[in-house]
Amino acid sequence: ENEVVTLEVGKYVKLKYNPAYCSITTNVEPSVGGREKVSLFIIMRDGFTFDGWSQDKAIPNGGSVATSSRTYNISASKDVTVWANYSANIVYDPNGGKVKSGGETYNQKYSVVWFRCPNTLTEKDYFVREGYTLVEYNTKADGTGTAVGLGSRTVIPAEGNLTLYCIWEKQTSEADFTTKADGTGVSITKYNGSETNVVIPETIGGKNVVSIASGAFKGSSVERVVLNKNITKVAEGAFENCKKLNTIVIFDRVRENVMKNR
């Protein structure tokens, strides 16, 4: 949660803002009828974007933009709360893949009025790369930086803008799997390969891989398995007697606890 401070400006105005993102200068002049003329001027720190002033409520909490100008002039004769609103930008680099909607990168603006750790993009085909599975984001292109799970929270750095790189893993060859029909897709019934790190392809024979059958990996030497985003079911016993298995990467569509299948 962000640490918002409250600054009393004159008799009536309570200003709420975060000095980590901006600095604000104020001026108060008396006016007729007990009113005060209050001027607020905001200077944003590098990497953060000013989203406007609002009264009573912050914009992400249902407040309306009073003005987007850096200067806000108020004539006040009763108590009023003014919010400074701002955001940070996350730049997603497809890092060998493509942005499905087009462009070199995908930019998303996040309000940081309330929280400084926004959620990242979930796996909803924002990025594509044929034959590869997107497994995480990372602060470095080679994956040696800070890993961020798809849809997980990330920390906005003090300098504001953050670049996250897509981290891809090459899918295991279709020839390493035996399948059977399962509705509109196929189910993996047997893993025939020898790789210890298995990345299950999204499609086999042109059909979506949607499930893993009981005994599919029984007794294999796999150590890590990356499911694909189309899989909704992993049958009990799918990883029976896989003594070296220590990691399973799953996506949100899986509705069954795969770890009990060991």
GROMACS .gro file of N, CA, C and O in nm, residues 2 20-21 45-49 87-91 110 112 115-118 139 146 148 153-164:
model
  136
    2ASN      N    1   0.044   0.224  -0.074
    2ASN     CA    2   0.119   0.349  -0.078
    2ASN      C    3   0.099   0.431   0.048
    2ASN      O    4  -0.006   0.426   0.112
   20ALA      N    5   0.669   1.058  -0.280
   20ALA     CA    6   0.761   0.970  -0.353
   20ALA      C    7   0.744   0.986  -0.504
   20ALA      O    8   0.834   0.953  -0.581
   21TYR      N    9   0.627   1.037  -0.547
   21TYR     CA   10   0.598   1.047  -0.689
   21TYR      C   11   0.597   1.190  -0.741
   21TYR      O   12   0.604   1.213  -0.862
   45ARG      N   13   0.778   1.345  -1.053
   45ARG     CA   14   0.913   1.289  -1.059
   45ARG      C   15   0.925   1.205  -1.186
   45ARG      O   16   0.825   1.154  -1.239
   46ASP      N   17   1.046   1.192  -1.236
   46ASP     CA   18   1.070   1.118  -1.360
   46ASP      C   19   1.011   0.977  -1.352
   46ASP      O   20   1.026   0.908  -1.251
   47GLY      N   21   0.945   0.936  -1.459
   47GLY     CA   22   0.891   0.801  -1.468
   47GLY      C   23   0.746   0.788  -1.426
   47GLY      O   24   0.685   0.682  -1.445
   48PHE      N   25   0.687   0.895  -1.369
   48PHE     CA   26   0.548   0.890  -1.327
   48PHE      C   27   0.465   0.991  -1.406
   48PHE      O   28   0.515   1.096  -1.446
   49THR      N   29   0.338   0.958  -1.427
   49THR     CA   30   0.249   1.040  -1.509
   49THR      C   31   0.139   1.101  -1.423
   49THR      O   32   0.076   1.031  -1.343
   87SER      N   33   0.017   0.782  -1.217
   87SER     CA   34   0.031   0.642  -1.259
   87SER      C   35   0.175   0.616  -1.303
   87SER      O   36   0.253   0.708  -1.325
   88ALA      N   37   0.206   0.487  -1.312
   88ALA     CA   38   0.335   0.442  -1.363
   88ALA      C   39   0.309   0.357  -1.488
   88ALA      O   40   0.195   0.316  -1.513
   89ASN      N   41   0.413   0.332  -1.562
   89ASN     CA   42   0.398   0.260  -1.688
   89ASN      C   43   0.484   0.134  -1.687
   89ASN      O   44   0.601   0.138  -1.650
   90ILE      N   45   0.423   0.021  -1.725
   90ILE     CA   46   0.499  -0.102  -1.744
   90ILE      C   47   0.508  -0.130  -1.893
   90ILE      O   48   0.406  -0.133  -1.963
   91VAL      N   49   0.629  -0.149  -1.941
   91VAL     CA   50   0.654  -0.181  -2.081
   91VAL      C   51   0.687  -0.329  -2.090
   91VAL      O   52   0.779  -0.377  -2.025
  110TYR      N   53  -0.064   0.200  -1.500
  110TYR     CA   54  -0.124   0.155  -1.374
  110TYR      C   55  -0.130   0.272  -1.276
  110TYR      O   56  -0.030   0.339  -1.253
  112VAL      N   57  -0.100   0.439  -0.937
  112VAL     CA   58  -0.024   0.406  -0.815
  112VAL      C   59  -0.067   0.496  -0.698
  112VAL      O   60   0.009   0.518  -0.605
  115PHE      N   61  -0.182   0.170  -0.456
  115PHE     CA   62  -0.088   0.059  -0.442
  115PHE      C   63   0.034   0.081  -0.531
  115PHE      O   64   0.023   0.132  -0.642
  116ARG      N   65   0.150   0.041  -0.481
  116ARG     CA   66   0.273   0.056  -0.559
  116ARG      C   67   0.317  -0.077  -0.619
  116ARG      O   68   0.425  -0.085  -0.676
  117CYS      N   69   0.237  -0.182  -0.604
  117CYS     CA   70   0.269  -0.314  -0.659
  117CYS      C   71   0.153  -0.363  -0.745
  117CYS      O   72   0.070  -0.443  -0.699
  118PRO      N   73   0.141  -0.317  -0.868
  118PRO     CA   74   0.027  -0.354  -0.953
  118PRO      C   75   0.037  -0.497  -1.004
  118PRO      O   76   0.145  -0.557  -1.009
  139THR      N   77   1.276  -0.912  -1.523
  139THR     CA   78   1.331  -0.778  -1.538
  139THR      C   79   1.452  -0.775  -1.629
  139THR      O   80   1.500  -0.667  -1.664
  146THR      N   81   1.474  -1.042  -1.185
  146THR     CA   82   1.365  -1.078  -1.094
  146THR      C   83   1.250  -1.137  -1.174
  146THR      O   84   1.200  -1.076  -1.268
  148VAL      N   85   0.871  -1.264  -1.246
  148VAL     CA   86   0.735  -1.222  -1.210
  148VAL      C   87   0.638  -1.318  -1.277
  148VAL      O   88   0.637  -1.331  -1.400
  153ARG      N   89   0.182  -0.976  -0.884
  153ARG     CA   90   0.219  -0.837  -0.857
  153ARG      C   91   0.368  -0.815  -0.882
  153ARG      O   92   0.449  -0.906  -0.868
  154THR      N   93   0.400  -0.692  -0.917
  154THR     CA   94   0.540  -0.654  -0.934
  154THR      C   95   0.562  -0.521  -0.864
  154THR      O   96   0.468  -0.446  -0.841
  155VAL      N   97   0.686  -0.493  -0.830
  155VAL     CA   98   0.719  -0.369  -0.760
  155VAL      C   99   0.756  -0.262  -0.862
  155VAL      O  100   0.843  -0.283  -0.946
  156ILE      N  101   0.688  -0.147  -0.855
  156ILE     CA  102   0.726  -0.034  -0.938
  156ILE      C  103   0.851   0.028  -0.877
  156ILE      O  104   0.851   0.066  -0.760
  157PRO      N  105   0.960   0.040  -0.952
  157PRO     CA  106   1.083   0.096  -0.896
  157PRO      C  107   1.070   0.244  -0.867
  157PRO      O  108   0.977   0.311  -0.913
  158ALA      N  109   1.164   0.297  -0.791
  158ALA     CA  110   1.159   0.438  -0.751
  158ALA      C  111   1.161   0.530  -0.872
  158ALA      O  112   1.107   0.640  -0.867
  159GLU      N  113   1.222   0.486  -0.982
  159GLU     CA  114   1.229   0.571  -1.101
  159GLU      C  115   1.104   0.561  -1.188
  159GLU      O  116   1.095   0.625  -1.293
  160GLY      N  117   1.005   0.483  -1.145
  160GLY     CA  118   0.877   0.481  -1.216
  160GLY      C  119   0.867   0.372  -1.321
  160GLY      O  120   0.832   0.259  -1.289
  161ASN      N  121   0.895   0.404  -1.445
  161ASN     CA  122   0.875   0.309  -1.554
  161ASN      C  123   0.951   0.179  -1.532
  161ASN      O  124   1.065   0.179  -1.486
  162LEU      N  125   0.887   0.068  -1.568
  162LEU     CA  126   0.945  -0.065  -1.551
  162LEU      C  127   0.932  -0.140  -1.683
  162LEU      O  128   0.826  -0.136  -1.747
  163THR      N  129   1.038  -0.209  -1.724
  163THR     CA  130   1.033  -0.295  -1.842
  163THR      C  131   1.039  -0.440  -1.797
  163THR      O  132   1.126  -0.479  -1.720
  164LEU      N  133   0.941  -0.519  -1.844
  164LEU     CA  134   0.939  -0.662  -1.818
  164LEU      C  135   0.953  -0.737  -1.951
  164LEU      O  136   0.892  -0.699  -2.051
   0.00000   0.00000   0.00000
